[in-house]
Amino acid sequence: QRYNPDTDKWEQASPLPDGVMNPIVCGSGSTLLAVGGEGLEGGACRVLVYNTFTDSWGERASMPTARAHACGAQLGGLLYTIGGAAENQGSCAVVEAYDIVSDSWRRLADMPTPRQGAAAAAVAGMVLVIGGSAGPGTGLLSLVEGYEPDSDSWRRLADFPVPAAAMTARAVDGAVITAGGTQSERPCVGSSAVYRYTPASA
C-alpha cells in the first residue's frame, strides 16, 4: 500500500515478488529497499527494490549473510544491516554495509553482542542498535551499542530504560525516537511506549 499525505488516502501498489516477514526496509530517493527477512523464496539474503515512478519491483545484489530479524539504518549513502537470526546459527553479530549506488556489499566489524529483533537508527555520525534478544527464551535486552563508521568500531552507550525488542526507531532532529515493540518475551505483549535518546555529542 502507498499513502498519499496530500489526499490522506491509501492506494494499492504493486505487490512484492514473494511474501516476506520482518525484512529491513529503507528508502533512497525514488526507491524502496526490502532486505532479507523470513519467507522469501531463495533464502533470507535477497534485496528487493521498489521503484515509486514505475510501481514495479526488481532485485539487487544479494546480502552476503542470509538472516531475518536483523535491524538496519542508513548513513552516508550506505545501508547498514546488523545482527539478526542467521540460518541454522541463531542470533548473530554480523554487520554488512550495502552501497546503494554501486550495488555492492562489504563486511564490517562485528557487533559486540549477537542479537536479533533489535532497533537501529543513525544519529550524530553513529548507527545505534537498541535492545533486542539473544534468541528465543533468553529474555530481552536493554543494551545499546553504537557503531562508528570512521573507525569501524563499536562502543557501549547508555542502556535503554527497559529491556525491549521489536521496536521502531527513527532519527528526528538529532535524537533517536523509539516506539512500540514489546517489553515482555512471554507472553509477548505489544507496548505503546515512546522514548527519546539524545547523544552526548548532539
CSV table of C-alpha atoms in Angstrom, one decimal:
chain,number,residue,atom,x,y,z
A,1,GLN,CA,0.0,0.0,0.0
A,2,ARG,CA,1.1,3.6,-0.7
A,3,TYR,CA,0.0,6.5,1.4
A,4,ASN,CA,-0.5,10.0,-0.1
A,5,PRO,CA,-0.4,12.7,2.6
A,6,ASP,CA,-1.8,15.3,0.3
A,7,THR,CA,-5.1,13.3,-0.1
A,8,ASP,CA,-4.9,11.4,3.2
A,9,LYS,CA,-5.6,8.2,1.3
A,10,TRP,CA,-4.1,4.8,0.8
A,11,GLU,CA,-3.8,3.1,-2.6
A,12,GLN,CA,-2.8,-0.3,-3.8
A,13,ALA,CA,0.8,-0.7,-5.1
A,14,SER,CA,2.5,-3.5,-7.0
A,15,PRO,CA,2.9,-6.5,-4.6
A,16,LEU,CA,6.3,-7.9,-3.6
A,17,PRO,CA,7.6,-10.7,-5.9
A,18,ASP,CA,7.4,-13.1,-2.9
A,19,GLY,CA,5.8,-12.9,0.6
A,20,VAL,CA,8.2,-11.8,3.3
A,21,MET,CA,8.1,-11.0,7.0
A,22,ASN,CA,10.5,-8.9,9.1
A,23,PRO,CA,12.7,-7.5,6.3
A,24,ILE,CA,14.9,-4.4,6.7
A,25,VAL,CA,13.1,-1.6,4.9
A,26,CYS,CA,14.6,1.7,3.9
A,27,GLY,CA,14.1,4.4,1.3
A,28,SER,CA,16.5,6.1,-1.0
A,29,GLY,CA,15.3,8.7,-3.5
A,30,SER,CA,12.5,7.2,-5.6
A,31,THR,CA,13.3,3.6,-4.5
A,32,LEU,CA,12.4,1.4,-1.5
A,33,LEU,CA,14.6,-1.5,-0.4
A,34,ALA,CA,13.4,-4.6,1.3
A,35,VAL,CA,16.4,-6.6,2.6
A,36,GLY,CA,16.4,-10.2,4.0
A,37,GLY,CA,13.6,-11.4,6.2
A,38,GLU,CA,11.6,-14.6,6.5
A,39,GLY,CA,9.6,-16.4,3.9
A,40,LEU,CA,11.5,-15.2,0.8
A,41,GLU,CA,11.9,-18.0,-1.8
A,42,GLY,CA,15.7,-18.4,-2.3
A,43,GLY,CA,16.6,-17.5,1.3
A,44,ALA,CA,16.8,-14.5,3.5
A,45,CYS,CA,19.5,-12.8,1.6
A,46,ARG,CA,17.5,-11.2,-1.2
A,47,VAL,CA,17.4,-7.5,-1.8
A,48,LEU,CA,14.2,-6.4,-3.5
A,49,VAL,CA,13.8,-2.8,-4.8
A,50,TYR,CA,10.6,-0.9,-5.5
A,51,ASN,CA,10.5,2.0,-8.0
A,52,THR,CA,7.9,4.5,-7.0
A,53,PHE,CA,7.8,6.0,-10.5
A,54,THR,CA,7.1,2.8,-12.3
A,55,ASP,CA,5.3,1.0,-9.5
A,56,SER,CA,7.5,-2.1,-10.1
A,57,TRP,CA,9.9,-4.4,-8.2
A,58,GLY,CA,13.4,-5.5,-9.2
A,59,GLU,CA,16.3,-7.2,-7.4
A,60,ARG,CA,19.8,-6.0,-6.4
A,61,ALA,CA,22.9,-7.8,-5.2
A,62,SER,CA,22.1,-10.3,-2.5
A,63,MET,CA,23.1,-9.7,1.1
A,64,PRO,CA,26.1,-11.9,1.8
A,65,THR,CA,24.8,-13.3,5.1
A,66,ALA,CA,21.2,-14.6,4.9
A,67,ARG,CA,19.3,-13.6,8.0
A,68,ALA,CA,15.9,-12.5,9.4
A,69,HIS,CA,15.0,-10.3,12.4
A,70,ALA,CA,18.0,-8.1,11.6
A,71,CYS,CA,18.0,-4.3,12.0
A,72,GLY,CA,19.3,-1.6,9.7
A,73,ALA,CA,19.9,2.1,9.3
A,74,GLN,CA,21.1,4.4,6.5
A,75,LEU,CA,24.1,6.7,7.0
A,76,GLY,CA,26.4,8.3,4.5
A,77,GLY,CA,25.0,6.6,1.4
A,78,LEU,CA,25.2,3.1,3.0
A,79,LEU,CA,22.6,0.8,4.4
A,80,TYR,CA,24.0,-0.9,7.5
A,81,THR,CA,22.4,-4.4,8.1
A,82,ILE,CA,23.1,-5.6,11.6
A,83,GLY,CA,22.7,-8.8,13.6
A,84,GLY,CA,19.5,-10.9,13.2
A,85,ALA,CA,18.9,-14.6,13.1
A,86,ALA,CA,21.2,-16.3,10.6
A,87,GLU,CA,20.1,-19.5,9.0
A,88,ASN,CA,20.9,-22.5,11.2
A,89,GLN,CA,23.0,-20.3,13.6
A,90,GLY,CA,20.7,-18.4,15.8
A,91,SER,CA,21.4,-14.8,16.8
A,92,CYS,CA,24.5,-13.3,15.0
A,93,ALA,CA,26.7,-10.3,15.3
A,94,VAL,CA,27.3,-9.8,11.5
A,95,VAL,CA,27.4,-6.3,10.1
A,96,GLU,CA,27.3,-5.7,6.4
A,97,ALA,CA,27.0,-2.4,4.5
A,98,TYR,CA,25.2,-2.0,1.2
A,99,ASP,CA,26.3,0.7,-1.2
A,100,ILE,CA,23.1,1.8,-2.9
A,101,VAL,CA,24.9,3.5,-5.8
A,102,SER,CA,27.4,0.8,-6.7
A,103,ASP,CA,25.0,-2.1,-5.7
A,104,SER,CA,27.8,-3.8,-3.7
A,105,TRP,CA,28.3,-5.1,-0.2
A,106,ARG,CA,31.2,-5.2,2.3
A,107,ARG,CA,31.7,-6.8,5.7
A,108,LEU,CA,32.4,-4.6,8.7
A,109,ALA,CA,33.4,-5.1,12.4
A,110,ASP,CA,31.0,-7.5,14.1
A,111,MET,CA,28.6,-6.1,16.7
A,112,PRO,CA,29.9,-6.9,20.2
A,113,THR,CA,26.6,-8.6,21.3
A,114,PRO,CA,24.9,-11.0,19.0
A,115,ARG,CA,21.2,-10.3,18.9
A,116,GLN,CA,18.0,-10.3,16.9
A,117,GLY,CA,14.9,-8.2,17.0
A,118,ALA,CA,16.8,-5.0,17.9
A,119,ALA,CA,16.0,-1.5,16.6
A,120,ALA,CA,18.5,0.7,14.8
A,121,ALA,CA,18.8,4.4,13.8
A,122,ALA,CA,21.6,6.7,12.7
A,123,VAL,CA,22.4,9.9,14.6
A,124,ALA,CA,25.4,12.0,15.3
A,125,GLY,CA,27.5,10.0,12.8
A,126,MET,CA,26.8,6.7,14.5
A,127,VAL,CA,24.5,3.8,14.0
A,128,LEU,CA,22.7,2.9,17.3
A,129,VAL,CA,21.5,-0.6,17.9
A,130,ILE,CA,18.9,-0.8,20.7
A,131,GLY,CA,17.5,-3.7,22.7
A,132,GLY,CA,16.6,-7.0,21.1
A,133,SER,CA,17.2,-10.5,22.2
A,134,ALA,CA,19.9,-13.1,22.1
A,135,GLY,CA,17.3,-15.6,21.0
A,136,PRO,CA,14.0,-17.2,21.9
A,137,GLY,CA,13.7,-17.9,25.6
A,138,THR,CA,16.8,-15.8,26.6
A,139,GLY,CA,14.9,-12.7,27.7
A,140,LEU,CA,15.1,-9.2,26.3
A,141,LEU,CA,18.0,-6.7,26.3
A,142,SER,CA,18.3,-3.1,27.3
A,143,LEU,CA,21.7,-2.9,25.8
A,144,VAL,CA,22.6,0.0,23.4
A,145,GLU,CA,25.7,-0.2,21.2
A,146,GLY,CA,26.9,2.4,18.7
A,147,TYR,CA,28.8,1.7,15.5
A,148,GLU,CA,31.3,4.4,14.4
A,149,PRO,CA,31.9,4.1,10.6
A,150,ASP,CA,35.1,6.3,10.7
A,151,SER,CA,36.9,3.8,12.9
A,152,ASP,CA,34.9,0.7,12.0
A,153,SER,CA,34.4,0.1,15.7
A,154,TRP,CA,31.7,-0.2,18.4
A,155,ARG,CA,31.2,1.4,21.8
A,156,ARG,CA,28.7,1.0,24.6
A,157,LEU,CA,26.1,3.7,25.2
A,158,ALA,CA,23.5,4.4,27.9
A,159,ASP,CA,21.2,1.5,28.3
A,160,PHE,CA,17.6,1.7,27.1
A,161,PRO,CA,15.2,2.4,30.0
A,162,VAL,CA,13.7,-1.1,29.9
A,163,PRO,CA,14.6,-4.4,28.2
A,164,ALA,CA,12.7,-4.4,24.9
A,165,ALA,CA,12.6,-5.7,21.4
A,166,ALA,CA,10.8,-5.3,18.0
A,167,MET,CA,10.6,-1.5,18.3
A,168,THR,CA,10.7,1.0,15.5
A,169,ALA,CA,13.5,3.6,15.8
A,170,ARG,CA,14.0,6.8,13.8
A,171,ALA,CA,16.3,9.8,14.0
A,172,VAL,CA,14.4,13.0,14.3
A,173,ASP,CA,16.1,16.4,14.9
A,174,GLY,CA,19.3,15.0,16.2
A,175,ALA,CA,17.7,12.5,18.6
A,176,VAL,CA,16.5,8.9,18.3
A,177,ILE,CA,12.8,8.2,18.9
A,178,THR,CA,11.7,4.6,19.6
A,179,ALA,CA,8.1,3.5,19.5
A,180,GLY,CA,6.1,0.3,20.2
A,181,GLY,CA,7.7,-3.1,20.3
A,182,THR,CA,7.4,-5.4,23.3
A,183,GLN,CA,8.8,-5.3,26.8
A,184,SER,CA,7.9,-8.9,27.7
A,185,GLU,CA,9.0,-12.0,26.0
A,186,ARG,CA,6.4,-14.4,27.4
A,187,PRO,CA,3.7,-13.5,26.8
A,188,CYS,CA,4.8,-11.2,24.0
A,189,VAL,CA,2.6,-8.1,24.5
A,190,GLY,CA,2.8,-5.0,22.4
A,191,SER,CA,3.9,-1.8,24.0
A,192,SER,CA,2.7,1.8,23.5
A,193,ALA,CA,5.8,3.3,25.0
A,194,VAL,CA,7.8,6.0,23.2
A,195,TYR,CA,11.3,7.0,24.2
A,196,ARG,CA,13.7,9.7,23.1
A,197,TYR,CA,17.5,9.5,23.2
A,198,THR,CA,19.8,12.4,22.6
A,199,PRO,CA,23.5,11.6,22.2
A,200,ALA,CA,26.0,13.5,24.3
A,201,SER,CA,27.7,14.9,21.2
A,202,ALA,CA,24.4,16.4,19.9
